[in-house]
Amino acid sequence: MFRRIIVAAATVVAVGSAYGAADAPSGYTKCAQPAATCTMSGTHQAAMGKSGVFGYATLTGSFVCQLSTFPSAPSNSTWCSYDPATASSSSSVASSVASSVASSSVASSVASSSVASSVASSSVASSVASSSSALLPPQNVVVPPLAFEDTHITVVWEKPTSYSTVTGYRIYANGVLKGTTSNISWPVGITNQQLYYDITGLTANTAYSIVVRSIDASGAESANSNTVSQTTTATPTVINVTASPYSAVGDGSTVNTIAIQKAINACPVGGKVLIPSGTFKSGALYLKSDCTYQIDGVLLGSDAAADYEFGNNRFPIYGTTGFGSVKYPDNYKALINTCGGYSDWTARTGYAANNLCVGMKNIRITGSGSVQGSSGSSADSANSGYYLSTLAHNQRAAQGGDNATGDPARADLLSLTGINGLYVANVKFSLPPDHMLFIARSSNITIANINANSWPSASSKGIHNGDGIDLSTAYADALTTSGPVGLLPTNAYIFGSTFDNGDDCINLNAGTSLPGTIAATPVNGVRVFNNYTLHGHGGVVLGSFTAAGFKNISITENTFNGTEIALRFKTGTNRGGGIATLGAGDFGVKARDNKVNAITDRAVVVMSSYADSTFADAPTPGIFHDIDIANLTGSVASGAYAIETSGSGGTAKNSASGAEHYNLKFTNVNITGGKGFTIYNLKGAATNTLFSNVTSSAGTFVYSSSLLTSANFVGCSPTPTGK
């Protein structure tokens, strides 16, 4: 939907909000008929519009809804209305809408129209455009990949370029207000501004035009954002796993692997497999493309190692010709998989692991239920303080115990590989044998409103290796020794979710060492926002697999509460990569408006001490650059650093020349508590490597005087000291 600027009889105004053809704007009185005289006393704000476009004019006395009143407005068969309140030059409708449109990206897109051009040159329009009090609309409103079904559409957006007075957003679909967002409230009084909304109650197979508007504390609205158009899906054919001939039993003890797999195999394109209320125990399951898997009950993993095929390979290219000489360790298949299967599903014969699978597409995993990887957990005798799920204990024992073969054999809870189009929303995940959601070689991904918990309450360190999400590399049609074929950007959205994990919470990895460098599948385009992390080694983590690099990573409005490290960048000098090659319009990492509370280790760490002894060295060191962090606030524990950068030697040591991090910017960082800042193995001129208004209430601020100077630090406290 476009916005139009028109000239009314008395003043220049902006076409405002999207309303139905027969509806007056909110707060307006509708005239009886288009040709009727609307009688007013004094000066009022009048509106005329059709097809979701309204024009406004400041008029005095009676008026008739005709084009003579509203030049260039929609035809005079449209409705007119007027604001009973006396209008003025600061009218809440005329002023807030007109001034917002003047700076709107949408308004600028129609600036070339004859009407817009004539107004743009008017003195009134000029004064409106220069208004400093205008609310700007949100930016880049999109529907994330597959974030729509027959009755709902999820939209996400970015904040306006200026947002100090923005308190929330209103979401409109086909001109109708569908919802208002403000802040997400987390425990201990922490909030984040919500940047997504799920529009529910929609009609199947119907087109919707959606816009979002910023609002301020008074309730005033901005102009429209860009318009995003989305059609809901048709009502799907539903296959209930309890129905005949599948007949799965949700009693918590019957093993339903064959029954549920039979239902999956029967899912038609665009169909849905439903796991209803109840607890459905199962071994390894293998998903089909173009289907939705709705889990409203509990999908419970069997504790028997034999119920999961062995021979999965998280990085199957490693060890093959041209990619490396050392094979990546095998492990068991997950409870939910996209690679592998049988030629005879009923007899479970003719199995092929198919670890190099590609071509999976359009998979949705949704529902109000949970995926629980095992019946329980207990202490890991080999790793003090950590726990393992019952299944993990059994899988490790079946492959030789806690050794180089047995421990890596533990399965992931979900192994989702080779997918172009993945949507996982609202489901709870717990008790994985190893990682929780391992998403490899995939693109166009949405992870929304999940709860990923690998921290049994009795443990002191959580499930060993129990990452929340591992998002690894990106989709390609094929990987060759000369590079990927048909490589896609990652294009992933991770938002609105809670993580409480025994290892990293949200981990991005781009392959490691020489094999990862040759594969050349960078993590490109990931938005991480409105998430909440508790226990975990890192809240949002890049690495330690960094070989192909990262770019266009946005980390916004997340809260890290009690996490060891909030933002964790880790690589090794022989792992390669760090940040991918940046082209025009690309950026490395931008982190904005994140909050930390009681961080136990470091709020931010950038390090290159994670050496890889397994694979051949990458041709260049792993280093980080082009990281831009702003508006980070909160607290760290007494023994924690606010920011630390270091090299391969660890804390306060530098790597060899040429392996330093560079182009890191920190702006408006305000941390209470802790030990302050220790900045080593970081270089760059002050134009590109800069600490501006970076403060801590405690500790010291030290940096390597051989790599940086006082010019790299502006408005910092404590006073930075070179060493």
XYZ file of C-alpha atoms in Angstrom:
723
model
C 0.000 0.000 0.000
C 1.355 3.410 -0.915
C 0.928 6.698 0.903
C -0.125 9.832 -0.944
C 0.433 13.496 -0.090
C -2.422 15.852 -1.080
C -3.340 19.517 -0.948
C -6.577 20.347 0.857
C -8.575 23.534 0.764
C -6.899 25.134 3.749
C -3.591 23.425 4.386
C -1.139 20.771 3.197
C -1.677 17.435 4.889
C -0.644 13.814 4.574
C -2.708 10.837 3.628
C -2.775 8.707 6.706
C -3.762 5.326 7.874
C -5.256 2.314 6.152
C -9.004 2.137 6.797
C -11.819 0.247 5.139
C -13.725 2.103 2.446
C -16.806 2.574 4.636
C -15.010 3.345 7.881
C -14.120 6.701 9.363
C -10.763 7.035 11.046
C -10.754 6.488 14.792
C -12.172 9.528 16.605
C -13.912 10.896 13.517
C -17.630 11.320 12.810
C -18.740 9.872 9.489
C -20.855 12.008 7.152
C -24.170 10.463 6.094
C -23.327 10.122 2.380
C -20.432 11.177 0.157
C -22.428 14.026 -1.324
C -23.882 15.145 1.997
C -22.984 18.403 3.672
C -21.000 17.942 6.847
C -21.830 20.842 9.121
C -19.175 21.924 11.583
C -18.821 24.726 14.075
C -15.398 26.287 13.787
C -12.300 24.748 12.305
C -11.940 20.959 12.111
C -9.802 18.205 10.720
C -11.669 16.478 7.871
C -10.891 13.136 6.260
C -11.796 11.543 2.961
C -10.667 8.193 1.680
C -11.158 4.848 0.027
C -9.290 1.553 -0.434
C -7.202 2.065 2.644
C -6.033 5.600 1.757
C -7.292 8.662 3.623
C -6.586 12.319 2.944
C -6.798 14.964 5.636
C -7.557 18.661 5.418
C -8.096 21.468 7.908
C -11.418 23.085 6.994
C -13.796 25.714 8.436
C -17.590 25.482 8.426
C -19.717 23.219 6.237
C -18.133 21.177 3.487
C -19.211 18.646 0.871
C -17.224 15.520 0.133
C -16.107 16.372 -3.371
C -12.837 16.634 -5.197
C -12.993 20.393 -4.906
C -12.516 19.926 -1.195
C -9.877 17.230 -1.466
C -7.817 17.725 -4.639
C -6.320 14.490 -5.953
C -8.102 12.438 -3.301
C -9.898 9.203 -4.183
C -13.153 9.538 -6.100
C -16.089 11.381 -4.556
C -17.921 8.099 -4.015
C -15.811 7.652 -0.931
C -16.791 8.480 2.604
C -16.050 11.732 4.336
C -15.736 12.324 8.033
C -14.574 15.001 10.406
C -12.973 15.322 13.789
C -15.468 16.878 16.229
C -12.571 18.389 18.169
C -11.383 21.788 16.996
C -8.393 21.318 14.723
C -5.237 23.370 14.756
C -1.839 23.341 13.136
C -0.746 20.862 15.794
C -3.667 18.482 15.261
C -2.798 15.013 16.516
C -3.794 13.556 13.176
C -2.407 16.140 10.783
C 0.782 16.898 12.627
C 1.864 13.448 13.746
C 0.930 11.723 10.520
C 2.184 14.405 8.172
C 5.483 14.883 9.925
C 6.073 11.160 10.105
C 5.383 10.657 6.431
C 7.866 13.345 5.494
C 10.708 11.205 6.826
C 9.223 7.822 5.995
C 11.063 5.525 3.632
C 7.677 4.689 2.146
C 6.936 8.347 1.514
C 10.244 8.752 -0.244
C 9.398 5.858 -2.520
C 6.497 7.860 -3.967
C 8.350 11.163 -3.998
C 8.482 11.052 -7.774
C 4.700 11.135 -8.183
C 3.268 14.408 -9.532
C 1.190 15.023 -6.416
C 4.007 14.215 -4.043
C 6.434 16.339 -6.012
C 4.193 19.376 -5.952
C 3.748 19.105 -2.216
C 7.394 18.366 -1.555
C 8.259 21.753 -2.953
C 5.695 23.632 -0.888
C 6.773 25.716 2.096
C 4.355 23.850 4.339
C 5.738 20.479 3.322
C 9.243 21.755 3.950
C 8.408 22.781 7.468
C 6.802 19.422 8.130
C 9.804 17.529 6.796
C 12.125 19.385 9.122
C 10.140 18.581 12.247
C 12.399 17.035 14.866
C 9.514 15.562 16.828
C 8.324 13.174 14.120
C 7.919 9.544 15.024
C 9.673 7.401 12.477
C 8.145 4.101 11.337
C 9.899 0.789 11.953
C 12.183 -0.516 9.242
C 12.417 -3.699 7.208
C 9.117 -5.295 8.148
C 9.170 -8.864 6.840
C 7.485 -12.208 7.272
C 10.364 -14.543 8.229
C 10.766 -17.814 6.312
C 7.665 -20.034 6.590
C 6.318 -17.940 9.493
C 2.748 -18.233 8.259
C 0.113 -20.948 8.143
C -3.599 -21.113 7.486
C -4.680 -18.980 10.475
C -1.664 -16.830 11.391
C 1.196 -14.729 10.029
C 4.214 -13.599 12.027
C 5.894 -10.320 11.168
C 9.176 -8.935 12.472
C 10.777 -5.540 12.075
C 13.718 -3.396 13.028
C 13.598 -0.214 15.059
C 13.454 3.153 13.317
C 16.760 4.913 12.779
C 15.770 7.221 15.656
C 13.728 5.603 18.406
C 14.263 7.420 21.697
C 10.541 8.226 22.045
C 9.220 4.954 20.618
C 7.411 2.910 23.273
C 5.860 0.238 21.087
C 4.301 -0.663 17.771
C 0.867 -1.240 16.232
C 0.317 -3.912 13.627
C -2.316 -3.560 10.881
C -3.475 -6.200 8.382
C -5.704 -5.139 5.495
C -6.330 -1.873 7.293
C -7.466 -3.446 10.559
C -5.565 -3.050 13.826
C -4.455 -6.543 14.863
C -2.322 -5.861 17.892
C -0.020 -3.570 19.843
C 3.378 -4.445 21.269
C 5.414 -2.673 23.900
C 8.001 -4.413 26.077
C 8.736 -8.025 26.876
C 9.110 -8.371 30.640
C 11.684 -10.884 31.838
C 12.402 -11.827 35.469
C 14.221 -9.437 37.830
C 12.634 -6.434 36.163
C 14.454 -6.640 32.820
C 12.641 -5.618 29.648
C 13.295 -5.603 25.911
C 11.357 -3.780 23.259
C 9.337 -6.359 21.306
C 10.145 -6.473 17.597
C 7.774 -9.188 16.374
C 4.081 -10.036 16.414
C 2.072 -13.122 15.523
C -1.196 -12.102 13.843
C -3.756 -14.791 14.637
C -7.372 -15.492 13.729
C -6.766 -15.148 9.995
C -8.595 -16.849 7.131
C -6.998 -19.645 5.147
C -5.785 -18.997 1.605
C -6.263 -15.243 1.946
C -3.970 -12.376 0.987
C -3.013 -9.855 3.658
C -1.186 -6.536 3.394
C 0.558 -5.742 6.640
C 2.101 -2.536 7.966
C 3.560 -1.631 11.350
C 3.620 1.803 12.996
C 5.695 3.124 15.853
C 3.868 4.673 18.805
C 5.008 6.931 21.618
C 3.880 7.318 25.226
C 0.957 9.528 24.213
C -0.316 6.953 21.743
C 0.603 8.983 18.676
C 1.471 6.865 15.628
C 4.116 7.135 12.978
C 3.544 6.750 9.305
C 3.255 3.256 7.914
C 6.271 1.022 7.597
C 6.918 -0.677 4.319
C 4.055 -2.968 3.353
C 4.586 -6.710 3.411
C 2.147 -8.947 1.536
C 1.534 -12.532 2.560
C -1.107 -15.106 1.711
C -2.051 -17.655 4.322
C -1.822 -21.322 3.385
C -4.793 -23.478 2.523
C -6.301 -25.471 5.377
C -4.029 -28.521 5.568
C -4.921 -32.174 5.499
C -4.242 -33.388 9.047
C -2.884 -36.846 9.837
C -3.372 -37.671 13.509
C -0.799 -40.239 14.600
C -3.382 -41.911 16.848
C -5.818 -42.536 13.986
C -5.949 -45.779 12.018
C -3.872 -47.122 10.315
C -1.117 -45.435 12.369
C -2.547 -46.063 15.838
C 0.197 -44.520 17.960
C -0.419 -44.793 21.698
C 0.299 -41.857 23.983
C 0.718 -43.787 27.226
C 4.369 -42.879 27.799
C 5.591 -46.479 27.570
C 4.616 -47.866 24.152
C 7.392 -47.346 21.605
C 5.657 -45.703 18.613
C 8.558 -45.310 16.190
C 6.997 -47.313 13.336
C 3.506 -45.857 13.872
C 4.653 -42.234 13.877
C 7.004 -42.804 10.954
C 4.134 -44.305 8.980
C 2.109 -41.130 9.603
C 5.064 -38.975 8.498
C 5.465 -40.991 5.305
C 1.769 -40.501 4.533
C 1.882 -36.705 4.857
C 0.832 -35.090 1.554
C 2.447 -31.912 0.222
C 1.133 -29.078 2.381
C -0.225 -31.521 4.941
C 0.192 -31.724 8.702
C 1.175 -34.562 11.035
C -0.401 -34.102 14.457
C 0.945 -35.521 17.704
C -1.983 -34.782 20.041
C -2.176 -34.683 23.831
C -0.442 -37.614 25.473
C 3.138 -38.856 25.796
C 4.368 -40.655 22.688
C 7.641 -42.544 23.101
C 9.714 -43.065 19.977
C 13.128 -43.792 18.548
C 14.653 -41.966 15.572
C 12.154 -40.330 13.195
C 12.819 -38.992 9.679
C 10.880 -35.999 8.349
C 9.514 -35.347 4.856
C 9.656 -32.083 2.960
C 6.644 -29.804 2.472
C 4.935 -30.845 5.708
C 4.069 -29.384 9.086
C 4.694 -31.384 12.245
C 2.436 -30.158 15.030
C 3.411 -31.423 18.479
C 0.692 -30.665 21.019
C 1.542 -33.543 23.335
C 4.938 -34.876 24.402
C 7.269 -36.584 21.939
C 9.477 -38.602 24.296
C 12.751 -40.122 23.189
C 13.318 -43.781 23.990
C 16.159 -44.466 26.431
C 17.383 -47.432 24.374
C 20.476 -46.747 22.236
C 19.303 -49.418 19.785
C 16.266 -47.277 18.889
C 18.578 -44.807 17.100
C 20.620 -45.734 14.053
C 24.374 -45.175 14.391
C 26.466 -43.429 11.772
C 25.256 -39.860 11.678
C 27.948 -37.350 10.828
C 27.515 -33.685 11.697
C 30.219 -32.689 9.162
C 30.231 -35.531 6.619
C 32.540 -33.742 4.168
C 35.358 -33.799 6.704
C 37.719 -36.628 5.969
C 36.682 -37.060 2.331
C 38.979 -36.321 -0.599
C 39.888 -32.672 -0.832
C 38.370 -31.683 2.490
C 40.686 -33.303 4.985
C 42.213 -36.585 6.033
C 40.562 -37.025 9.445
C 36.961 -38.171 9.623
C 34.613 -36.280 11.898
C 33.405 -38.661 14.683
C 30.213 -40.590 14.023
C 27.254 -40.285 16.356
C 23.750 -41.651 16.708
C 20.850 -40.296 14.738
C 18.658 -37.797 16.561
C 15.100 -38.218 17.736
C 14.056 -35.966 14.811
C 16.102 -36.044 11.578
C 16.017 -34.861 7.993
C 18.782 -37.118 6.640
C 18.517 -40.875 6.392
C 15.854 -43.532 6.042
C 14.886 -47.071 5.046
C 13.887 -48.671 1.789
C 11.366 -50.713 3.820
C 10.051 -48.579 6.661
C 7.811 -51.207 8.241
C 10.539 -53.807 8.500
C 13.186 -51.112 9.084
C 15.494 -52.675 6.505
C 17.632 -51.115 3.786
C 18.851 -48.218 5.909
C 20.962 -45.414 4.408
C 22.349 -42.663 6.625
C 22.478 -40.171 3.706
C 24.527 -37.701 5.709
C 25.223 -35.545 2.639
C 21.526 -35.060 1.965
C 20.307 -31.852 0.344
C 16.991 -30.882 -1.165
C 14.905 -30.992 2.008
C 12.528 -28.047 2.046
C 9.572 -26.336 3.668
C 9.489 -28.076 7.036
C 7.520 -26.649 9.948
C 7.759 -27.950 13.523
C 5.141 -26.260 15.674
C 2.692 -26.840 18.468
C 1.986 -26.253 22.135
C 3.752 -29.400 23.335
C 7.293 -30.578 23.944
C 10.085 -32.765 22.645
C 11.833 -34.500 25.539
C 14.944 -36.439 24.631
C 14.914 -38.981 27.454
C 13.051 -40.100 30.558
C 15.478 -38.352 32.887
C 19.083 -37.448 33.661
C 21.833 -38.114 36.183
C 25.399 -37.059 36.944
C 28.139 -37.500 34.355
C 30.884 -39.296 36.282
C 33.499 -38.283 33.710
C 32.725 -34.557 33.887
C 32.154 -33.296 37.399
C 29.087 -31.107 37.812
C 27.635 -31.984 34.412
C 24.697 -34.302 33.841
C 23.784 -36.626 30.990
C 20.352 -37.777 29.948
C 19.590 -41.435 30.490
C 19.763 -41.994 26.732
C 23.168 -40.282 26.556
C 24.543 -42.578 29.253
C 23.294 -45.587 27.276
C 24.612 -44.376 23.929
C 28.036 -43.595 25.325
C 28.230 -46.998 27.019
C 27.195 -48.770 23.809
C 30.097 -47.177 21.896
C 32.892 -47.775 24.386
C 32.277 -45.381 27.273
C 33.810 -41.998 27.927
C 36.521 -42.096 25.272
C 37.213 -40.674 21.823
C 34.550 -42.963 20.308
C 31.963 -43.264 23.027
C 31.417 -39.685 24.180
C 31.081 -38.106 20.701
C 28.584 -40.866 19.819
C 25.822 -39.146 21.762
C 22.970 -37.981 19.543
C 21.554 -34.508 19.106
C 17.898 -34.047 19.975
C 17.055 -32.655 16.521
C 19.402 -33.054 13.552
C 18.020 -30.806 10.813
C 20.317 -30.823 7.801
C 20.201 -29.810 4.157
C 16.983 -27.777 4.400
C 15.892 -24.789 2.374
C 12.984 -23.460 4.448
C 12.646 -24.378 8.129
C 10.228 -23.045 10.749
C 10.380 -24.134 14.398
C 8.031 -22.345 16.771
C 6.461 -22.526 20.227
C 7.641 -26.039 21.146
C 9.570 -26.829 24.343
C 12.758 -28.900 24.055
C 14.556 -30.637 26.908
C 16.952 -33.412 27.973
C 19.024 -33.820 24.785
C 21.697 -36.537 24.669
C 24.089 -33.874 23.315
C 23.182 -30.681 21.418
C 19.548 -29.596 21.361
C 18.800 -28.279 17.838
C 21.659 -28.947 15.427
C 20.789 -27.169 12.158
C 23.449 -27.752 9.498
C 23.878 -26.717 5.852
C 20.477 -25.033 5.857
C 19.026 -21.647 4.876
C 15.835 -19.618 5.187
C 15.230 -20.478 8.814
C 12.874 -19.201 11.513
C 13.206 -20.169 15.178
C 10.479 -18.434 17.193
C 9.207 -18.618 20.751
C 10.816 -21.911 21.665
C 12.045 -22.973 25.088
C 15.309 -24.922 24.999
C 16.312 -26.351 28.378
C 19.331 -28.563 28.933
C 19.889 -27.610 32.554
C 18.448 -30.224 34.938
C 17.690 -28.497 38.218
C 19.899 -30.874 40.215
C 23.011 -30.218 38.116
C 25.573 -27.476 38.653
C 26.701 -27.277 34.999
C 23.797 -28.662 32.971
C 23.825 -31.320 30.248
C 27.354 -31.872 28.932
C 27.613 -30.184 25.484
C 23.935 -29.284 25.714
C 23.887 -26.298 23.336
C 20.483 -24.721 22.743
C 20.848 -24.078 18.993
C 23.784 -24.815 16.733
C 23.281 -23.053 13.412
C 26.026 -24.399 11.191
C 27.045 -23.073 7.766
C 24.458 -22.560 4.995
C 22.556 -24.424 2.288
C 24.244 -25.399 -0.964
C 23.096 -27.802 -3.657
C 26.491 -29.483 -3.519
C 29.920 -29.067 -1.945
C 32.974 -29.589 -4.108
C 36.710 -29.097 -3.684
C 36.419 -25.981 -5.831
C 33.695 -24.522 -3.621
C 29.945 -24.746 -3.028
C 27.425 -25.034 -5.841
C 24.133 -23.169 -5.445
C 25.112 -21.535 -2.153
C 22.352 -19.544 -0.422
C 22.595 -16.899 2.296
C 21.704 -18.354 5.684
C 18.813 -15.900 6.145
C 17.884 -16.987 9.660
C 15.718 -15.400 12.358
C 15.998 -16.490 16.002
C 13.659 -14.587 18.305
C 11.311 -14.600 21.266
C 12.894 -17.699 22.809
C 14.250 -18.790 26.187
C 17.469 -20.753 26.617
C 18.795 -22.450 29.759
C 21.672 -24.636 28.676
C 24.654 -26.708 29.735
C 26.801 -25.238 26.967
C 26.331 -22.343 24.531
C 22.781 -21.081 24.114
C 22.690 -19.706 20.556
C 25.766 -20.860 18.666
C 26.677 -19.944 15.090
C 29.420 -21.967 13.443
C 30.963 -21.821 10.008
C 33.081 -24.959 9.829
C 36.588 -25.404 11.120
C 40.161 -25.464 9.904
C 41.124 -26.514 6.377
C 37.963 -28.551 5.591
C 35.716 -25.648 6.583
C 37.785 -23.204 4.568
C 37.502 -25.352 1.423
C 33.763 -25.899 1.892
C 33.362 -22.082 1.957
C 29.802 -21.888 3.274
C 29.710 -18.770 5.477
C 26.978 -17.954 7.955
C 25.484 -14.979 6.145
C 22.459 -13.080 7.420
C 21.206 -13.967 10.897
C 18.958 -11.832 13.107
C 18.947 -12.735 16.803
C 16.534 -10.642 18.884
C 14.167 -10.661 21.846
C 15.716 -13.807 23.349
C 16.380 -14.566 27.015
C 19.291 -16.690 28.165
C 19.936 -18.059 31.656
C 22.615 -20.678 32.295
C 24.967 -21.258 29.416
C 28.613 -20.826 28.490
C 27.597 -18.103 26.035
C 24.372 -16.297 25.212
C 25.051 -15.585 21.542
C 28.245 -17.247 20.326
C 30.191 -17.067 17.074
C 32.611 -20.005 16.884
C 34.714 -21.779 17.717
C 34.064 -23.198 14.219
C 34.840 -20.059 12.192
C 36.567 -21.217 8.985
C 34.125 -19.881 6.360
C 33.327 -16.803 8.421
C 30.285 -14.788 9.439
C 28.701 -11.663 8.052
C 25.493 -9.657 8.386
C 24.846 -10.879 11.931
C 22.445 -8.675 13.914
C 22.007 -9.165 17.681
C 19.342 -6.843 19.126
C 17.252 -6.420 22.273
C 18.252 -9.673 23.969
C 18.681 -10.201 27.709
C 21.434 -12.380 29.189
C 20.655 -13.115 32.824
C 23.225 -15.082 34.804
C 24.835 -16.452 31.645
C 28.603 -17.027 31.834
C 29.332 -14.834 28.802
C 26.733 -12.729 27.011
C 28.408 -12.144 23.616
C 31.120 -14.695 22.917
C 33.416 -14.577 19.880
C 35.846 -17.500 19.882
C 38.257 -18.902 17.308
C 41.797 -20.264 17.057
C 44.756 -19.209 14.981
C 44.588 -22.488 13.011
C 40.802 -22.565 12.624
C 40.646 -19.863 9.956
C 38.014 -17.289 9.140
C 36.205 -15.305 11.792
C 34.453 -12.722 9.650
C 33.731 -13.484 5.994
C 34.730 -11.230 3.120
C 32.506 -8.166 3.242
C 31.085 -6.801 0.026
C 29.194 -3.589 -0.639
C 26.338 -3.299 1.830
C 27.640 -6.077 4.080
C 28.611 -5.742 7.707
C 30.225 -8.163 10.102
C 28.363 -8.137 13.408
C 26.123 -5.438 14.866
C 24.852 -5.783 18.439
C 22.411 -3.159 19.689
C 20.438 -2.532 22.875
C 21.238 -5.786 24.641
C 21.090 -6.150 28.427
C 23.167 -8.203 30.820
C 22.517 -9.129 34.423
C 24.813 -10.917 36.893
C 27.100 -12.228 34.126
C 29.462 -14.685 35.778
C 32.497 -14.546 33.462
C 32.568 -11.781 30.831
C 29.880 -9.634 29.256
C 31.796 -9.640 25.948
C 34.803 -11.705 24.977
C 36.704 -11.782 21.668
C 39.369 -14.479 21.730
C 41.496 -16.647 19.468
C 42.732 -19.290 21.911
C 40.496 -22.149 20.712
C 43.034 -24.176 18.760
C 41.851 -27.226 16.798
C 44.190 -30.221 17.021
C 41.973 -32.576 14.992
C 42.074 -31.200 11.454
C 44.659 -29.688 9.140
C 45.341 -26.002 9.773
C 43.448 -23.346 7.871
C 45.675 -21.311 5.546
C 45.185 -18.092 7.583
C 44.576 -17.437 11.288
C 41.123 -17.163 12.766
C 40.555 -13.532 13.793
C 37.581 -11.238 14.340
C 37.009 -7.809 12.846
C 34.128 -5.473 11.958
C 32.210 -6.035 15.178
C 30.115 -3.057 16.303
C 28.520 -3.202 19.777
C 26.422 -0.320 21.121
C 24.085 0.404 24.024
C 25.061 -2.584 26.137
C 24.006 -2.120 29.755
C 23.737 -4.108 32.964
C 25.863 -5.866 35.535
C 28.530 -8.529 35.875
C 29.597 -10.526 38.912
C 32.533 -9.391 41.017
C 34.954 -11.814 39.348
C 33.876 -11.075 35.780
C 35.245 -8.732 33.129
C 32.964 -6.346 31.277
C 34.957 -6.697 28.015
C 37.956 -8.848 27.234
C 39.844 -9.270 23.973
C 42.753 -11.703 23.758
C 44.881 -13.795 21.444
C 45.975 -17.402 21.190
C 47.869 -17.193 24.460
C 44.702 -16.493 26.426
C 43.918 -13.615 28.737
C 46.180 -10.563 28.533
C 48.441 -12.089 25.880
C 48.946 -11.383 22.219
C 49.167 -13.736 19.282
C 51.898 -13.529 16.716
C 51.913 -10.450 14.505
C 49.202 -10.641 11.843
C 46.754 -12.572 14.002
C 45.301 -9.618 15.906
C 41.637 -8.710 15.932
C 40.816 -5.317 14.420
C 38.002 -2.886 13.616
C 36.044 -3.411 16.820
C 33.784 -0.612 18.023
C 32.152 -0.339 21.434
C 29.786 2.589 22.028
C 27.709 3.442 25.095
C 28.639 0.415 27.166
C 27.760 0.883 30.822
C 28.490 -2.030 33.159
C 28.278 -2.168 36.936
C 30.449 -4.447 39.049
C 33.249 -6.739 37.993
C 36.905 -6.298 37.127
C 36.624 -3.790 34.275
C 38.214 -4.112 30.828
C 41.256 -5.970 29.519
C 42.020 -5.224 25.870
C 44.828 -7.155 24.202
C 45.443 -8.599 20.725
C 43.389 -5.785 19.203
C 44.702 -3.240 16.718
C 43.450 -0.477 14.456
C 43.308 3.274 13.990
C 40.806 5.164 16.122
C 38.552 5.668 13.103
C 37.851 1.914 13.030
C 38.810 0.539 16.448
C 37.174 2.751 19.044
C 35.862 2.575 22.595
C 33.463 5.499 23.055
C 31.641 6.146 26.321
C 32.593 2.722 27.654
C 32.377 2.683 31.441
C 32.437 0.349 34.403
C 31.699 1.085 38.044
C 34.553 -1.154 39.202
C 37.888 -2.643 38.196
C 40.524 -1.296 35.813
C 40.806 -0.518 32.099
C 44.019 -1.796 30.540
C 45.111 -2.195 26.918
C 48.133 -3.169 24.876
C 50.127 0.003 24.273
C 52.010 -1.696 21.437
C 48.790 -1.982 19.385
C 46.537 0.872 20.544
C 46.916 4.448 21.776
C 44.880 6.769 23.954
C 43.133 7.980 20.765
C 41.279 4.643 20.627
C 39.471 5.522 23.865
C 37.040 8.431 24.220
C 34.972 9.176 27.305
C 35.909 5.911 29.008
C 36.038 5.088 32.706
C 38.125 3.953 34.533
C 40.854 5.804 32.672
C 42.333 3.412 30.074
C 45.972 2.594 30.816
C 48.428 1.241 28.260
C 50.601 -1.713 29.248
